[in-house]
PDB file of C-alpha atoms in Angstrom:
ATOM      1  CA  MET L 920       0.000   0.000   0.000  1.00 93.00           C
ATOM      2  CA  SER L 921       1.346   3.415  -0.985  1.00 97.00           C
ATOM      3  CA  VAL L 922       0.189   6.554   0.820  1.00 98.00           C
ATOM      4  CA  VAL L 923       0.209   9.794  -1.170  1.00 98.00           C
ATOM      5  CA  SER L 924      -0.626  13.226   0.248  1.00 98.00           C
ATOM      6  CA  VAL L 925      -1.893  15.954  -2.072  1.00 97.00           C
ATOM      7  CA  ILE L 926      -1.115  19.465  -0.784  1.00 95.00           C
ATOM      8  CA  ASN L 927      -0.450  23.082  -1.687  1.00 90.00           C
ATOM      9  CA  TYR L 928      -0.428  26.095   0.634  1.00 82.00           C
ATOM     10  CA  LYS L 929      -2.611  27.933  -1.896  1.00 76.00           C
ATOM     11  CA  GLY L 930      -6.288  26.997  -2.061  1.00 78.00           C
ATOM     12  CA  GLY L 931      -8.275  26.870  -5.298  1.00 79.00           C
ATOM     13  CA  VAL L 932      -5.596  25.028  -7.268  1.00 84.00           C
ATOM     14  CA  GLY L 933      -7.645  21.958  -8.182  1.00 87.00           C
ATOM     15  CA  LYS L 934      -6.266  19.795  -5.374  1.00 93.00           C
ATOM     16  CA  THR L 935      -9.544  18.048  -4.646  1.00 94.00           C
ATOM     17  CA  THR L 936     -10.432  17.536  -8.314  1.00 94.00           C
ATOM     18  CA  LEU L 937      -7.018  15.985  -8.876  1.00 96.00           C
ATOM     19  CA  THR L 938      -7.364  13.639  -5.901  1.00 97.00           C
ATOM     20  CA  ALA L 939     -10.867  12.535  -6.872  1.00 97.00           C
ATOM     21  CA  ASN L 940      -9.994  11.838 -10.504  1.00 97.00           C
ATOM     22  CA  ILE L 941      -6.715  10.027  -9.896  1.00 98.00           C
ATOM     23  CA  GLY L 942      -8.400   7.934  -7.214  1.00 98.00           C
ATOM     24  CA  ALA L 943     -11.340   7.103  -9.484  1.00 98.00           C
ATOM     25  CA  GLU L 944      -9.093   6.298 -12.436  1.00 98.00           C
ATOM     26  CA  LEU L 945      -6.944   4.000 -10.284  1.00 98.00           C
ATOM     27  CA  ALA L 946     -10.111   2.197  -9.185  1.00 98.00           C
ATOM     28  CA  ALA L 947     -11.267   1.939 -12.812  1.00 98.00           C
ATOM     29  CA  ARG L 948      -7.943   0.214 -13.523  1.00 98.00           C
ATOM     30  CA  GLY L 949      -8.676  -2.440 -10.918  1.00 98.00           C
ATOM     31  CA  ARG L 950      -6.998  -0.926  -7.854  1.00 98.00           C
ATOM     32  CA  LYS L 951      -8.505  -0.755  -4.414  1.00 98.00           C
ATOM     33  CA  VAL L 952      -8.270   2.879  -3.331  1.00 98.00           C
ATOM     34  CA  LEU L 953      -8.918   4.717  -0.084  1.00 98.00           C
ATOM     35  CA  LEU L 954      -9.397   8.488  -0.198  1.00 98.00           C
ATOM     36  CA  VAL L 955      -8.920  10.492   3.007  1.00 98.00           C
ATOM     37  CA  ASP L 956     -10.453  13.975   3.222  1.00 98.00           C
ATOM     38  CA  LEU L 957      -8.478  16.015   5.780  1.00 97.00           C
ATOM     39  CA  ASP L 958      -9.596  19.400   4.468  1.00 95.00           C
ATOM     40  CA  PRO L 959     -12.262  20.978   6.731  1.00 94.00           C
ATOM     41  CA  GLN L 960     -14.066  22.222   3.615  1.00 93.00           C
ATOM     42  CA  ALA L 961     -14.808  18.544   2.832  1.00 94.00           C
ATOM     43  CA  SER L 962     -14.850  19.224  -0.912  1.00 94.00           C
ATOM     44  CA  LEU L 963     -13.493  15.754  -1.674  1.00 96.00           C
ATOM     45  CA  THR L 964     -16.337  14.195   0.286  1.00 96.00           C
ATOM     46  CA  PHE L 965     -18.908  16.191  -1.667  1.00 93.00           C
ATOM     47  CA  SER L 966     -17.298  15.104  -4.919  1.00 94.00           C
ATOM     48  CA  PHE L 967     -18.890  11.700  -4.202  1.00 95.00           C
ATOM     49  CA  TYR L 968     -21.924  12.574  -2.089  1.00 93.00           C
ATOM     50  CA  ARG L 969     -24.528  15.292  -2.305  1.00 88.00           C
ATOM     51  CA  PRO L 970     -24.721  17.199   1.010  1.00 84.00           C
ATOM     52  CA  ALA L 971     -28.258  16.047   1.849  1.00 83.00           C
ATOM     53  CA  GLU L 972     -27.349  12.441   1.033  1.00 83.00           C
ATOM     54  CA  PHE L 973     -24.348  12.499   3.361  1.00 83.00           C
ATOM     55  CA  GLU L 974     -25.986  13.917   6.491  1.00 81.00           C
ATOM     56  CA  SER L 975     -26.287  10.610   8.370  1.00 82.00           C
ATOM     57  CA  ARG L 976     -22.939   9.135   7.347  1.00 88.00           C
ATOM     58  CA  PRO L 977     -19.772   9.079   9.488  1.00 94.00           C
ATOM     59  CA  THR L 978     -16.833  11.421   9.028  1.00 96.00           C
ATOM     60  CA  ILE L 979     -13.273  11.171  10.337  1.00 97.00           C
ATOM     61  CA  LEU L 980     -14.017  13.838  12.978  1.00 96.00           C
ATOM     62  CA  PRO L 981     -15.293  11.477  15.755  1.00 95.00           C
ATOM     63  CA  TRP L 982     -12.154   9.379  15.352  1.00 97.00           C
ATOM     64  CA  PHE L 983      -9.928  12.375  16.095  1.00 96.00           C
ATOM     65  CA  ASP L 984     -12.260  13.508  18.884  1.00 94.00           C
ATOM     66  CA  GLY L 985     -12.097  10.054  20.443  1.00 94.00           C
ATOM     67  CA  TYR L 986      -8.330  10.245  20.599  1.00 93.00           C
ATOM     68  CA  LEU L 987      -8.448  13.698  22.156  1.00 92.00           C
ATOM     69  CA  ALA L 988     -10.845  12.446  24.828  1.00 91.00           C
ATOM     70  CA  THR L 989      -9.127   9.169  25.703  1.00 89.00           C
ATOM     71  CA  ARG L 990      -5.583   9.380  24.224  1.00 87.00           C
ATOM     72  CA  ALA L 991      -6.318   6.050  22.524  1.00 86.00           C
ATOM     73  CA  ALA L 992      -7.452   5.950  18.914  1.00 85.00           C
ATOM     74  CA  GLU L 993     -10.176   3.434  18.075  1.00 91.00           C
ATOM     75  CA  PRO L 994     -10.071   1.482  14.776  1.00 96.00           C
ATOM     76  CA  LEU L 995     -10.180   3.954  11.893  1.00 97.00           C
ATOM     77  CA  HIS L 996     -11.778   1.496   9.477  1.00 97.00           C
ATOM     78  CA  ARG L 997     -15.111   1.900  11.292  1.00 97.00           C
ATOM     79  CA  TYR L 998     -15.456   5.329   9.652  1.00 97.00           C
ATOM     80  CA  VAL L 999     -14.884   4.233   6.053  1.00 98.00           C
ATOM     81  CA  VAL L1000     -17.762   4.765   3.620  1.00 97.00           C
ATOM     82  CA  SER L1001     -18.189   3.472   0.062  1.00 97.00           C
ATOM     83  CA  PRO L1002     -19.721   5.987  -2.389  1.00 96.00           C
ATOM     84  CA  ARG L1003     -22.460   4.252  -4.361  1.00 95.00           C
ATOM     85  CA  GLU L1004     -22.274   5.965  -7.762  1.00 95.00           C
ATOM     86  CA  VAL L1005     -18.538   5.628  -8.282  1.00 97.00           C
ATOM     87  CA  ASN L1006     -18.414   2.011  -7.115  1.00 98.00           C
ATOM     88  CA  ALA L1007     -21.251   1.071  -9.450  1.00 97.00           C
ATOM     89  CA  VAL L1008     -18.812   1.975 -12.246  1.00 97.00           C
ATOM     90  CA  VAL L1009     -15.481   0.673 -10.918  1.00 98.00           C
ATOM     91  CA  GLN L1010     -16.488  -2.562  -9.172  1.00 98.00           C
ATOM     92  CA  PRO L1011     -17.395  -4.346 -12.448  1.00 98.00           C
ATOM     93  CA  LEU L1012     -13.861  -3.387 -13.570  1.00 97.00           C
ATOM     94  CA  GLY L1013     -12.325  -5.056 -10.520  1.00 98.00           C
ATOM     95  CA  GLY L1014     -11.719  -1.871  -8.503  1.00 98.00           C
ATOM     96  CA  GLN L1015     -13.018  -0.290  -5.322  1.00 98.00           C
ATOM     97  CA  LEU L1016     -13.063   3.292  -4.049  1.00 98.00           C
ATOM     98  CA  ASP L1017     -13.655   4.026  -0.368  1.00 98.00           C
ATOM     99  CA  LEU L1018     -13.592   7.268   1.592  1.00 98.00           C
ATOM    100  CA  LEU L1019     -12.801   8.670   5.013  1.00 98.00           C
ATOM    101  CA  ALA L1020     -14.969  11.751   4.879  1.00 97.00           C
ATOM    102  CA  GLY L1021     -13.977  15.278   5.899  1.00 96.00           C
ATOM    103  CA  ASP L1022     -15.712  17.567   8.367  1.00 95.00           C
ATOM    104  CA  LEU L1023     -15.737  21.285   9.186  1.00 92.00           C
ATOM    105  CA  GLY L1024     -14.892  20.358  12.777  1.00 93.00           C
ATOM    106  CA  LEU L1025     -11.359  19.388  11.719  1.00 94.00           C
ATOM    107  CA  ILE L1026     -10.449  23.036  12.279  1.00 92.00           C
ATOM    108  CA  GLU L1027     -10.955  22.575  16.022  1.00 94.00           C
ATOM    109  CA  VAL L1028      -9.167  19.213  15.978  1.00 94.00           C
ATOM    110  CA  ASP L1029      -6.071  20.988  14.682  1.00 89.00           C
ATOM    111  CA  LEU L1030      -6.205  23.493  17.522  1.00 89.00           C
ATOM    112  CA  ASN L1031      -6.805  20.829  20.181  1.00 90.00           C
ATOM    113  CA  LEU L1032      -3.995  18.571  18.947  1.00 89.00           C
ATOM    114  CA  ALA L1033      -1.614  21.518  18.935  1.00 86.00           C
ATOM    115  CA  ALA L1034      -2.658  22.440  22.488  1.00 85.00           C
ATOM    116  CA  ALA L1035      -1.831  18.900  23.598  1.00 79.00           C
ATOM    117  CA  LEU L1036       1.713  19.400  22.289  1.00 79.00           C
ATOM    118  CA  GLY L1037       2.357  22.766  23.882  1.00 74.00           C
ATOM    119  CA  GLY L1038       0.808  25.088  21.304  1.00 67.00           C
ATOM    120  CA  ALA L1039       2.321  26.411  18.095  1.00 55.00           C
ATOM    121  CA  ARG L1040       5.885  25.334  18.973  1.00 61.00           C
ATOM    122  CA  LEU L1041       4.987  21.595  18.843  1.00 65.00           C
ATOM    123  CA  GLN L1042       7.695  20.545  21.318  1.00 74.00           C
ATOM    124  CA  THR L1043       9.472  17.299  20.370  1.00 80.00           C
ATOM    125  CA  GLY L1044      10.181  16.703  24.057  1.00 82.00           C
ATOM    126  CA  ASN L1045       6.479  16.251  24.749  1.00 87.00           C
ATOM    127  CA  PRO L1046       5.778  12.529  25.309  1.00 87.00           C
ATOM    128  CA  ARG L1047       2.731  12.811  23.058  1.00 89.00           C
ATOM    129  CA  TYR L1048       4.714  14.181  20.099  1.00 92.00           C
ATOM    130  CA  LEU L1049       5.190  10.811  18.373  1.00 94.00           C
ATOM    131  CA  PRO L1050       1.738   9.329  19.162  1.00 93.00           C
ATOM    132  CA  VAL L1051       0.004  12.460  17.834  1.00 93.00           C
ATOM    133  CA  HIS L1052       2.132  12.717  14.702  1.00 95.00           C
ATOM    134  CA  ARG L1053       1.699   8.978  14.035  1.00 96.00           C
ATOM    135  CA  LEU L1054      -2.087   8.929  14.460  1.00 96.00           C
ATOM    136  CA  ILE L1055      -2.851   8.215  10.806  1.00 98.00           C
ATOM    137  CA  ALA L1056       0.298   6.195  10.124  1.00 98.00           C
ATOM    138  CA  ASP L1057      -0.465   3.812  12.982  1.00 97.00           C
ATOM    139  CA  ALA L1058      -4.167   3.608  12.128  1.00 97.00           C
ATOM    140  CA  LEU L1059      -3.352   2.506   8.573  1.00 98.00           C
ATOM    141  CA  THR L1060      -1.353  -0.470   9.855  1.00 97.00           C
ATOM    142  CA  ASP L1061      -4.655  -2.084  10.859  1.00 97.00           C
ATOM    143  CA  HIS L1062      -5.139  -5.306   8.892  1.00 97.00           C
ATOM    144  CA  ALA L1063      -8.493  -3.914   7.710  1.00 97.00           C
ATOM    145  CA  PHE L1064      -6.540  -1.598   5.386  1.00 98.00           C
ATOM    146  CA  GLY L1065      -4.275  -4.349   4.100  1.00 95.00           C
ATOM    147  CA  GLY L1066      -6.190  -4.842   0.865  1.00 96.00           C
ATOM    148  CA  TYR L1067      -5.763  -1.291  -0.398  1.00 98.00           C
ATOM    149  CA  ASP L1068      -3.282  -0.553  -3.177  1.00 98.00           C
ATOM    150  CA  ALA L1069      -3.262   3.200  -2.616  1.00 98.00           C
ATOM    151  CA  VAL L1070      -4.318   5.784  -0.050  1.00 98.00           C
ATOM    152  CA  LEU L1071      -4.697   9.359  -1.336  1.00 98.00           C
ATOM    153  CA  ILE L1072      -4.932  12.082   1.322  1.00 98.00           C
ATOM    154  CA  ASP L1073      -6.467  15.426   0.381  1.00 97.00           C
ATOM    155  CA  CYS L1074      -4.773  17.859   2.783  1.00 96.00           C
ATOM    156  CA  ALA L1075      -5.874  21.317   3.879  1.00 94.00           C
ATOM    157  CA  PRO L1076      -3.858  24.255   2.460  1.00 91.00           C
ATOM    158  CA  ASN L1077      -1.699  24.575   5.577  1.00 90.00           C
ATOM    159  CA  PHE L1078       0.977  22.711   7.531  1.00 91.00           C
ATOM    160  CA  ASN L1079      -0.870  22.414  10.825  1.00 91.00           C
ATOM    161  CA  LEU L1080      -1.012  19.283  12.937  1.00 93.00           C
ATOM    162  CA  VAL L1081      -3.653  17.351  11.015  1.00 95.00           C
ATOM    163  CA  THR L1082      -1.606  17.927   7.852  1.00 96.00           C
ATOM    164  CA  ARG L1083       1.548  16.843   9.682  1.00 95.00           C
ATOM    165  CA  THR L1084      -0.105  13.530  10.584  1.00 97.00           C
ATOM    166  CA  ALA L1085      -0.691  13.018   6.859  1.00 98.00           C
ATOM    167  CA  MET L1086       2.945  13.803   6.034  1.00 98.00           C
ATOM    168  CA  VAL L1087       4.219  11.313   8.610  1.00 98.00           C
ATOM    169  CA  ALA L1088       1.975   8.619   7.110  1.00 98.00           C
ATOM    170  CA  SER L1089       2.965   9.354   3.515  1.00 98.00           C
ATOM    171  CA  ASP L1090       5.370   7.667   1.146  1.00 98.00           C
ATOM    172  CA  HIS L1091       4.875  10.342  -1.499  1.00 98.00           C
ATOM    173  CA  VAL L1092       3.643  13.931  -1.827  1.00 97.00           C
ATOM    174  CA  MET L1093       2.061  15.472  -4.915  1.00 97.00           C
ATOM    175  CA  VAL L1094       1.699  19.241  -5.295  1.00 95.00           C
ATOM    176  CA  PRO L1095      -1.032  20.627  -7.585  1.00 93.00           C
ATOM    177  CA  ALA L1096      -0.541  24.235  -8.630  1.00 89.00           C
ATOM    178  CA  ARG L1097      -2.079  26.714 -10.999  1.00 84.00           C
ATOM    179  CA  PRO L1098       0.562  28.181 -13.316  1.00 80.00           C
ATOM    180  CA  ASP L1099       0.506  31.604 -11.665  1.00 75.00           C
ATOM    181  CA  TYR L1100       2.723  33.456  -9.213  1.00 69.00           C
ATOM    182  CA  LEU L1101       0.619  32.984  -6.070  1.00 67.00           C
ATOM    183  CA  SER L1102       0.159  29.239  -6.600  1.00 66.00           C
ATOM    184  CA  THR L1103       3.827  28.500  -7.281  1.00 70.00           C
ATOM    185  CA  ARG L1104       5.578  30.775  -4.792  1.00 72.00           C
ATOM    186  CA  GLY L1105       4.795  28.556  -1.804  1.00 75.00           C
ATOM    187  CA  ILE L1106       6.127  25.313  -3.307  1.00 85.00           C
ATOM    188  CA  ASP L1107       9.710  25.823  -2.163  1.00 82.00           C
ATOM    189  CA  TYR L1108       8.442  26.892   1.279  1.00 85.00           C
ATOM    190  CA  LEU L1109       6.363  23.716   1.480  1.00 89.00           C
ATOM    191  CA  ARG L1110       9.456  21.651   0.714  1.00 90.00           C
ATOM    192  CA  ALA L1111      11.355  23.449   3.466  1.00 90.00           C
ATOM    193  CA  ARG L1112       8.568  22.788   5.993  1.00 93.00           C
ATOM    194  CA  MET L1113       8.508  19.109   5.014  1.00 95.00           C
ATOM    195  CA  SER L1114      12.275  18.857   5.436  1.00 95.00           C
ATOM    196  CA  ARG L1115      12.066  20.471   8.865  1.00 95.00           C
ATOM    197  CA  LEU L1116       9.331  18.040   9.951  1.00 96.00           C
ATOM    198  CA  VAL L1117      11.323  15.034   8.726  1.00 97.00           C
ATOM    199  CA  GLU L1118      14.445  16.241  10.516  1.00 96.00           C
ATOM    200  CA  GLU L1119      12.756  16.870  13.881  1.00 94.00           C
ATOM    201  CA  TYR L1120      10.669  13.692  13.692  1.00 96.00           C
ATOM    202  CA  ASN L1121      13.561  11.416  12.722  1.00 97.00           C
ATOM    203  CA  ALA L1122      15.688  12.825  15.543  1.00 95.00           C
ATOM    204  CA  ILE L1123      13.443  11.108  18.108  1.00 95.00           C
ATOM    205  CA  ALA L1124      11.549   8.391  16.204  1.00 96.00           C
ATOM    206  CA  PRO L1125      12.643   4.731  16.166  1.00 94.00           C
ATOM    207  CA  ARG L1126      11.435   4.420  12.554  1.00 94.00           C
ATOM    208  CA  PRO L1127      12.460   7.270  10.218  1.00 96.00           C
ATOM    209  CA  ILE L1128      10.168   8.790   7.600  1.00 97.00           C
ATOM    210  CA  ASN L1129      11.071  10.164   4.186  1.00 96.00           C
ATOM    211  CA  PRO L1130       8.030  11.386   2.213  1.00 97.00           C
ATOM    212  CA  GLU L1131       9.136  12.100  -1.344  1.00 95.00           C
ATOM    213  CA  ILE L1132       7.771  14.956  -3.467  1.00 95.00           C
ATOM    214  CA  ILE L1133       7.013  13.096  -6.686  1.00 96.00           C
ATOM    215  CA  GLY L1134       6.155  16.259  -8.559  1.00 94.00           C
ATOM    216  CA  VAL L1135       4.166  19.399  -9.176  1.00 93.00           C
ATOM    217  CA  VAL L1136       1.036  18.985 -11.309  1.00 93.00           C
ATOM    218  CA  TYR L1137      -0.038  22.101 -13.171  1.00 90.00           C
ATOM    219  CA  THR L1138      -3.815  22.451 -13.180  1.00 91.00           C
ATOM    220  CA  MET L1139      -6.354  24.910 -14.585  1.00 84.00           C
ATOM    221  CA  VAL L1140      -4.063  25.593 -17.529  1.00 83.00           C
ATOM    222  CA  GLN L1141      -5.573  28.031 -20.032  1.00 78.00           C
ATOM    223  CA  TYR L1142      -4.864  27.598 -23.722  1.00 72.00           C
ATOM    224  CA  THR L1143      -4.751  29.813 -26.791  1.00 60.00           C
ATOM    225  CA  GLY L1144      -4.308  28.645 -30.346  1.00 60.00           C
ATOM    226  CA  ALA L1145      -0.551  28.602 -29.827  1.00 54.00           C
ATOM    227  CA  GLY L1146      -0.650  26.677 -26.552  1.00 57.00           C
ATOM    228  CA  PRO L1147      -0.692  27.700 -22.879  1.00 54.00           C
ATOM    229  CA  LEU L1148      -0.832  31.420 -22.117  1.00 54.00           C
ATOM    230  CA  ILE L1149       2.614  33.035 -22.099  1.00 48.00           C
ATOM    231  CA  SER L1150       2.179  34.221 -18.500  1.00 50.00           C
ATOM    232  CA  GLN L1151       1.409  30.665 -17.420  1.00 53.00           C
ATOM    233  CA  ARG L1152       4.407  29.265 -19.277  1.00 59.00           C
ATOM    234  CA  THR L1153       6.572  31.693 -17.311  1.00 57.00           C
ATOM    235  CA  SER L1154       5.247  30.361 -13.999  1.00 59.00           C
ATOM    236  CA  VAL L1155       5.884  26.780 -15.090  1.00 63.00           C
ATOM    237  CA  ASN L1156       9.468  27.655 -15.968  1.00 63.00           C
ATOM    238  CA  GLU L1157       9.911  29.099 -12.476  1.00 61.00           C
ATOM    239  CA  THR L1158       9.472  25.616 -10.988  1.00 63.00           C
ATOM    240  CA  SER L1159      12.608  24.380 -12.746  1.00 62.00           C
ATOM    241  CA  ARG L1160      14.588  27.050 -10.886  1.00 65.00           C
ATOM    242  CA  ILE L1161      13.830  25.503  -7.512  1.00 66.00           C
ATOM    243  CA  GLU L1162      14.604  22.001  -8.814  1.00 76.00           C
ATOM    244  CA  ILE L1163      11.360  20.257  -7.940  1.00 84.00           C
ATOM    245  CA  PRO L1164      10.127  17.580 -10.378  1.00 89.00           C
ATOM    246  CA  VAL L1165       7.147  18.456 -12.548  1.00 90.00           C
ATOM    247  CA  PHE L1166       4.637  16.076 -14.098  1.00 93.00           C
ATOM    248  CA  ARG L1167       4.719  16.209 -17.877  1.00 90.00           C
ATOM    249  CA  GLN L1168       0.924  15.989 -18.100  1.00 93.00           C
ATOM    250  CA  THR L1169      -0.970  19.149 -17.224  1.00 90.00           C
ATOM    251  CA  ILE L1170      -4.700  19.568 -16.604  1.00 92.00           C
ATOM    252  CA  ARG L1171      -6.604  22.265 -18.477  1.00 90.00           C
ATOM    253  CA  ASP L1172      -9.183  24.610 -17.001  1.00 85.00           C
ATOM    254  CA  ASN L1173     -12.759  23.377 -17.441  1.00 82.00           C
ATOM    255  CA  LYS L1174     -14.991  24.602 -14.615  1.00 77.00           C
ATOM    256  CA  THR L1175     -18.180  23.367 -16.297  1.00 77.00           C
ATOM    257  CA  ALA L1176     -16.955  19.774 -16.433  1.00 75.00           C
ATOM    258  CA  VAL L1177     -15.858  19.837 -12.797  1.00 71.00           C
ATOM    259  CA  THR L1178     -19.168  21.332 -11.634  1.00 70.00           C
ATOM    260  CA  ASP L1179     -21.187  18.788 -13.603  1.00 70.00           C
ATOM    261  CA  ALA L1180     -19.087  15.969 -12.159  1.00 68.00           C
ATOM    262  CA  GLY L1181     -19.874  17.108  -8.619  1.00 67.00           C
ATOM    263  CA  GLU L1182     -23.598  17.172  -9.338  1.00 76.00           C
ATOM    264  CA  ARG L1183     -23.423  13.578 -10.619  1.00 79.00           C
ATOM    265  CA  SER L1184     -21.168  12.392  -7.752  1.00 87.00           C
ATOM    266  CA  LEU L1185     -18.859  11.022 -10.450  1.00 93.00           C
ATOM    267  CA  PRO L1186     -15.401  12.424 -11.297  1.00 95.00           C
ATOM    268  CA  VAL L1187     -14.752  13.413 -14.904  1.00 95.00           C
ATOM    269  CA  VAL L1188     -12.818  10.205 -15.633  1.00 96.00           C
ATOM    270  CA  LEU L1189     -15.947   8.145 -14.917  1.00 95.00           C
ATOM    271  CA  ALA L1190     -18.564  10.498 -16.342  1.00 90.00           C
ATOM    272  CA  PRO L1191     -20.671   9.501 -19.357  1.00 89.00           C
ATOM    273  CA  PRO L1192     -19.282  10.502 -22.782  1.00 88.00           C
ATOM    274  CA  GLY L1193     -19.605  14.239 -23.340  1.00 84.00           C
ATOM    275  CA  THR L1194     -18.365  17.139 -25.414  1.00 85.00           C
ATOM    276  CA  ALA L1195     -14.933  17.286 -27.019  1.00 87.00           C
ATOM    277  CA  SER L1196     -13.647  19.470 -24.175  1.00 86.00           C
ATOM    278  CA  ILE L1197     -14.812  16.977 -21.549  1.00 89.00           C
ATOM    279  CA  GLU L1198     -13.248  14.087 -23.446  1.00 93.00           C
ATOM    280  CA  THR L1199      -9.976  16.025 -23.644  1.00 92.00           C
ATOM    281  CA  LEU L1200     -10.058  16.634 -19.902  1.00 94.00           C
ATOM    282  CA  ARG L1201     -10.786  12.949 -19.272  1.00 95.00           C
ATOM    283  CA  TYR L1202      -7.816  11.994 -21.453  1.00 96.00           C
ATOM    284  CA  GLU L1203      -5.533  14.359 -19.526  1.00 96.00           C
ATOM    285  CA  PHE L1204      -6.513  12.816 -16.198  1.00 97.00           C
ATOM    286  CA  GLN L1205      -5.972   9.333 -17.612  1.00 98.00           C
ATOM    287  CA  GLN L1206      -2.508  10.272 -18.876  1.00 98.00           C
ATOM    288  CA  LEU L1207      -1.689  11.916 -15.569  1.00 98.00           C
ATOM    289  CA  THR L1208      -2.724   8.751 -13.721  1.00 98.00           C
ATOM    290  CA  SER L1209      -0.394   6.680 -15.900  1.00 98.00           C
ATOM    291  CA  GLU L1210       2.449   9.034 -15.031  1.00 97.00           C
ATOM    292  CA  PHE L1211       1.423   8.920 -11.369  1.00 98.00           C
ATOM    293  CA  LEU L1212       1.609   5.112 -11.425  1.00 97.00           C
ATOM    294  CA  ALA L1213       5.068   5.212 -12.983  1.00 97.00           C
ATOM    295  CA  ARG L1214       6.325   7.584 -10.268  1.00 96.00           C
ATOM    296  CA  THR L1215       4.767   5.781  -7.311  1.00 96.00           C
ATOM    297  CA  ARG L1216       5.058   2.182  -8.599  1.00 91.00           C
ATOM    298  CA  ILE L1217       1.614   1.397  -7.187  1.00 89.00           C
TER     299      ILE L1217
END
């Protein structure tokens, strides 16, 4: 099982759309996939469920709350749900897509976990430092998760404690970014924060971690007749300066297709045949998934 976190400090970069489509495409190729929604906005969750439909279903919030109350995490697999529409498509193909749903209350979980470790400084000398940081990593060692080929974690656009638990659990990290200044400027800072976490964690942990940034994925790319906009090409070239790998496949901007997919509770890669622009977007996600598989060896 490979665990991949999807993160960027900048919101609105297509992070959730990327996670949903790669996860769905992996399942359509016969993989068993678990998606984890750690963003309090819960956009990944509502990519597979309509809000009214999801009201009575479990989220990951009670699992975190249970740990905060007792300092002992109960089995995480009890909170897994299986979206109906997407599995109706992928199960006949040999795949499965499951979800640990997000919740607005994750904002308070972040604050409460940080308070348990001494506030913003997150002291490594605190005896709860390793148990808190390993919450997700340890939960995924449960034999109930043994059948999954991949776990994709949709992180919030920050590096707070809930996000840090995802980093500690991860083998790989993927960074979606729009090809503009604001979306790309934080990538090097994110790498620095990851390196600092790895260094402080490994200094006290019996088992070291080494989450690898497998690449930046450029999303919401806008095209003219001659190709991507010149301003966007400039931002893409900036990534080479900071020596972070970049996926060859980019994803074009198509807000209509993404909105329609949410209303159907089916990502674009699994949607019924549509217009030429939708088919192009589907093809891009499929190509990106092939590249993703080559980089992660899932």
